[in-house]
Amino acid sequence: MTVHGEELVINMGPQHPSTHGVLRLLLKTDGEVVGEALPQIGYLHRCFEKSAERVSWNGVVPYTDRMDYVAAISNEWSFVLAAEKLGNATVPERGEYCRVISAELQRIASHLVAFGTFGIDMGAFTPFLHAFRDREKILDILEMMSGARLLYHYIRIGGVMSDCDSKICEMIKLFIKDMRTRLPEYHQLLSYNRIFIERTANVGIITREQAINYNITGPNLRATGMEWDLRKCDPYSIYDRFEFKIAVGTCEHGVSGDSWNRYMVRLIEIEESLKILEQAVEQIPAGPISAAIKVFKPAPGEIYARTEGARGEIGFYVISDGDLKPFRVKAKSPSFCALSGFHEYSRNLMIADLVALLGSIDIVLGEVDR
Amino acid sequence: MSSFLQNYFVSFIAGLLNHQPLAWILYGIISGAVILGVLSAYGALAVYAERKIMAFMQCRLGPMEVGPEIELRIAGMKILPKGWYGLGVLIADGIKLLGKEDTVPAKADSLIFKLAPAIVFAATITSFVVIPFAPFFTPADIDAGILVILAASSIVAVGIVMGGYASNNKWSLYGAIRSVAQVVSYEVPMGLALLSVVMTTGSLALADIADNQSGWAWNWHAFSNVWLFIAAIIYIISSLAETNRTPFDIPEAEAELVAGYHTEYSGMRFALFMFAEYINMLLVSLIASVFFFGGYYSGIQWLDRYYFLGPFVLGAKALLLVIIMIWLRWTLPRFRVDQLMTLCWKAMLPLSIIAFVGAAAALFQTSLVFAIFWRFCILILLALFAFEVAKGIRTKSISRKATE
């Protein structure tokens, strides 16, 4: 026998600790059970796409930083890739390596934030600070590379802004060594904690069909067991030179596509990124880091370019009319896609499970609203 | 057994004033003031301890270093170095809480809203009067002391409901609902665990229960037979739920309910809630010490006749348990509501009934063989636990070596 009470409508957010920014969820609850959760977005809309039409091609890059501010480099790269394809610009070898190194560092940093905040969502505060301690080292390295700690503006059209010299490579090697001792600690502290598994396994399942229908990409898709990673499936830059595996949901606990597997995919990806970093630091050739482009003025045309960001496929559809400014820029953001089906896979969860689901799809509201 | 110190004190004042009822009132006021003073000091230090332990576990620098830039010297002697070991934060915290605006939400039920923290606080400290701090010294030696404690701790839940309901905030209401459900559920295994001890001792008075455990440490209830050992563990787990501490902090689950029932409180009203929580931690630890871990007896028979050691021994045991609670808070994630209930009704309750029946059966077996057998069982349980811990430490060091 089930008892149904009166429906209570609650606002979760935009000021709520576990909506990770300014997301507002309209919950229709019956006791602890949430019948329906409707995401209301737009609290962080900054007219990125319109602003991009007003600035030069290179000037758009710092705007893209501000989309997904937790993983800024992947946004930059995607836009720059689109611009380069339009303008037929080539990137020197060393520049490509610098891009890979920065992007993989950024991916680790982003996944560390996801790991830490997910810990907080589950009530464990300590993993968060441990993750931020390790992220701090990445930020130090990226600061040495670009001069900034959060919004880098590091990748430019034709190459990168500054070199990844031997000193930075040494730092990265140290970091790789250090990070590999940390991961078992993370697993012990959170991943294989009995309560944590109880809370996340079999909770907030996104099936593979749902994921494909809503165009969910990145770790959220891979957690369903689908091997889809643009670095392997549609290789860009020099990713075909590195050996790494596509991290997919292990199903060690729970079923594929649940919160635990989404969480685990990120931790496995940290390991894989460390592998790529290790190889990149070894292989990095000498040479210029950037092609000399005085005035970037691509021919009229349109293009869609995509990269594998920390949150999934981040793409830019760009139209050029042969001017110094882009005619139209449209971003495809993985967080928006992950959120667009939220009403469907959040049905009939408990409030605590809703938090687990929201934390494990790891959205950044700056990217949802742009 | 009546409380020696209490009778002495009252008759002394009654002799001076020649008025018996007045002497009783004076005694109440003085002992109340002493308890309140000690608890205030404890509250501040518990917050400090929580910060420090948290800082050690999380590599935080703030609680270690933030403080005045000058050394504290008294009469030329260096008391505290620069930064004061983070003690300055404590003072700043107090000033901040006192200085904050005391807000009452516009549509809140003002009277109940203001009353709630007071009720929670008062109900929490009430229980301290029946705690025996030393042989012959219980502030109020009531025959049915444990009933007072159980009654008072239930009133805490009433205060929380009042706070959550009166805030006129849906999240607060959720916190209040969860709190009631949790406290009501966990009082059942908790009561049964305590009842096992009451049955073994044959008295509801806490002083009698403590006195039953004099002598060596294996006379402590928790180590006297395996059933009471299980009861002790059940009590400690339920007391975590009773005090809303992690992993059972769902009434104030930050990630889900913002701050639960005290979302709308600010300033000193909020401080009262927090204060009550910390004091409650001490209270349940004191009860655990008295019921299961020898109370004011140190576990070394030769020290038993030094009565003045009593409060310190009891305090040390209770603080150790408080530290374990803090340690757990910064290690474990949080349960979900239904998992909490499942754990309570499907695991803890049957286990506590088993412990209760077992303890009853053990009462009839007083021969030495059984006494040794029960203690042997406890040793095996402890050894298993130690083995698990050692295994955990070993895998960690292996994984470290493998990666290095």
PDB file of C-alpha atoms in Angstrom, chain A residues 8-12 16-18 29 31-32 120-126 129-130 133 180-182 184-185 188 190 193 195-196 198-199 203 350-353 355, chain B residues 54 57-60 170-171 173-174 177-178 246-247 249 254-259 329-339 392-393 395-396 399-400 403-404:
ATOM      1  CA  LEU A   8       4.523  20.395  -2.040  1.00  0.00           C
ATOM      2  CA  VAL A   9       6.256  22.636  -4.549  1.00  0.00           C
ATOM      3  CA  ILE A  10       9.716  23.753  -3.492  1.00  0.00           C
ATOM      4  CA  ASN A  11      12.329  25.909  -5.107  1.00  0.00           C
ATOM      5  CA  MET A  12      15.734  24.321  -5.010  1.00  0.00           C
ATOM      6  CA  HIS A  16      21.201  26.376  -2.791  1.00  0.00           C
ATOM      7  CA  PRO A  17      24.477  24.721  -1.788  1.00  0.00           C
ATOM      8  CA  SER A  18      24.145  21.709  -4.043  1.00  0.00           C
ATOM      9  CA  THR A  29       7.629  16.720  -3.765  1.00  0.00           C
ATOM     10  CA  GLY A  31       7.262  13.818   1.388  1.00  0.00           C
ATOM     11  CA  GLU A  32      10.866  12.956   0.629  1.00  0.00           C
ATOM     12  CA  ILE A 120      30.242  17.429  -0.339  1.00  0.00           C
ATOM     13  CA  ASP A 121      26.936  16.559  -1.948  1.00  0.00           C
ATOM     14  CA  MET A 122      27.158  13.173  -0.288  1.00  0.00           C
ATOM     15  CA  GLY A 123      27.990  14.742   3.059  1.00  0.00           C
ATOM     16  CA  ALA A 124      31.720  14.032   3.116  1.00  0.00           C
ATOM     17  CA  PHE A 125      33.615  17.263   3.360  1.00  0.00           C
ATOM     18  CA  THR A 126      37.184  16.018   3.558  1.00  0.00           C
ATOM     19  CA  LEU A 129      39.735  19.857   0.476  1.00  0.00           C
ATOM     20  CA  HIS A 130      42.035  17.019  -0.498  1.00  0.00           C
ATOM     21  CA  ARG A 133      45.000  20.679  -2.447  1.00  0.00           C
ATOM     22  CA  ARG A 180      49.351   8.671  -8.589  1.00  0.00           C
ATOM     23  CA  THR A 181      49.833   8.289  -4.857  1.00  0.00           C
ATOM     24  CA  ARG A 182      46.723  10.352  -4.213  1.00  0.00           C
ATOM     25  CA  PRO A 184      44.366   5.231  -4.078  1.00  0.00           C
ATOM     26  CA  GLU A 185      43.763   7.561  -1.148  1.00  0.00           C
ATOM     27  CA  GLN A 188      39.888   4.566   0.083  1.00  0.00           C
ATOM     28  CA  LEU A 190      35.327   7.989  -0.767  1.00  0.00           C
ATOM     29  CA  ASN A 193      33.199   3.768   1.291  1.00  0.00           C
ATOM     30  CA  ILE A 195      27.886   4.538   2.794  1.00  0.00           C
ATOM     31  CA  PHE A 196      29.010   6.301  -0.353  1.00  0.00           C
ATOM     32  CA  GLU A 198      24.890   2.865  -0.835  1.00  0.00           C
ATOM     33  CA  ARG A 199      24.133   6.459  -1.632  1.00  0.00           C
ATOM     34  CA  VAL A 203      20.843   5.996  -8.042  1.00  0.00           C
ATOM     35  CA  MET A 350      14.307  11.182  -3.252  1.00  0.00           C
ATOM     36  CA  ILE A 351      15.659  14.639  -2.485  1.00  0.00           C
ATOM     37  CA  ALA A 352      18.995  13.170  -1.442  1.00  0.00           C
ATOM     38  CA  ASP A 353      19.149  11.145  -4.678  1.00  0.00           C
ATOM     39  CA  VAL A 355      21.451  15.833  -5.170  1.00  0.00           C
TER      40      VAL A 355
ATOM     41  CA  MET B  54      39.213  19.030  10.849  1.00  0.00           C
ATOM     42  CA  MET B  57      42.474  15.838   8.502  1.00  0.00           C
ATOM     43  CA  GLN B  58      41.923  18.229   5.634  1.00  0.00           C
ATOM     44  CA  CYS B  59      45.297  19.993   5.433  1.00  0.00           C
ATOM     45  CA  ARG B  60      43.627  23.271   6.313  1.00  0.00           C
ATOM     46  CA  LYS B 170       9.994  24.617   3.514  1.00  0.00           C
ATOM     47  CA  TRP B 171      13.564  23.419   3.872  1.00  0.00           C
ATOM     48  CA  LEU B 173      10.229  22.052   7.786  1.00  0.00           C
ATOM     49  CA  TYR B 174      11.892  19.173   6.004  1.00  0.00           C
ATOM     50  CA  ILE B 177      10.278  16.281   9.892  1.00  0.00           C
ATOM     51  CA  ARG B 178      13.461  14.310   9.365  1.00  0.00           C
ATOM     52  CA  THR B 246      27.518  12.576  10.571  1.00  0.00           C
ATOM     53  CA  PRO B 247      26.741  10.013   9.184  1.00  0.00           C
ATOM     54  CA  ASP B 249      23.140  14.423  10.128  1.00  0.00           C
ATOM     55  CA  GLU B 254      23.819  20.902   4.072  1.00  0.00           C
ATOM     56  CA  ALA B 255      23.732  19.583   0.539  1.00  0.00           C
ATOM     57  CA  GLU B 256      20.045  18.748   0.634  1.00  0.00           C
ATOM     58  CA  LEU B 257      18.324  21.053   3.094  1.00  0.00           C
ATOM     59  CA  VAL B 258      20.656  24.070   3.090  1.00  0.00           C
ATOM     60  CA  ALA B 259      20.982  23.974   6.882  1.00  0.00           C
ATOM     61  CA  ARG B 329      32.125  13.515  11.003  1.00  0.00           C
ATOM     62  CA  TRP B 330      35.088  14.443   8.869  1.00  0.00           C
ATOM     63  CA  THR B 331      35.504  10.966   7.424  1.00  0.00           C
ATOM     64  CA  LEU B 332      32.119   9.606   6.490  1.00  0.00           C
ATOM     65  CA  PRO B 333      29.487  10.586   3.955  1.00  0.00           C
ATOM     66  CA  ARG B 334      25.872  10.938   4.969  1.00  0.00           C
ATOM     67  CA  PHE B 335      23.121   8.319   4.917  1.00  0.00           C
ATOM     68  CA  ARG B 336      19.908   8.831   3.030  1.00  0.00           C
ATOM     69  CA  VAL B 337      16.684   9.080   5.029  1.00  0.00           C
ATOM     70  CA  ASP B 338      15.341   5.661   4.093  1.00  0.00           C
ATOM     71  CA  GLN B 339      18.731   4.019   4.592  1.00  0.00           C
ATOM     72  CA  GLY B 392      43.346  -1.229   5.766  1.00  0.00           C
ATOM     73  CA  ILE B 393      46.579   0.426   6.841  1.00  0.00           C
ATOM     74  CA  THR B 395      46.769  -1.912   1.728  1.00  0.00           C
ATOM     75  CA  LYS B 396      47.284   1.807   1.926  1.00  0.00           C
ATOM     76  CA  SER B 399      49.417   1.104  -2.751  1.00  0.00           C
ATOM     77  CA  ARG B 400      51.708   3.963  -1.819  1.00  0.00           C
ATOM     78  CA  THR B 403      52.952   3.969  -7.069  1.00  0.00           C
ATOM     79  CA  GLU B 404      56.259   5.354  -5.854  1.00  0.00           C
TER      80      GLU B 404
END
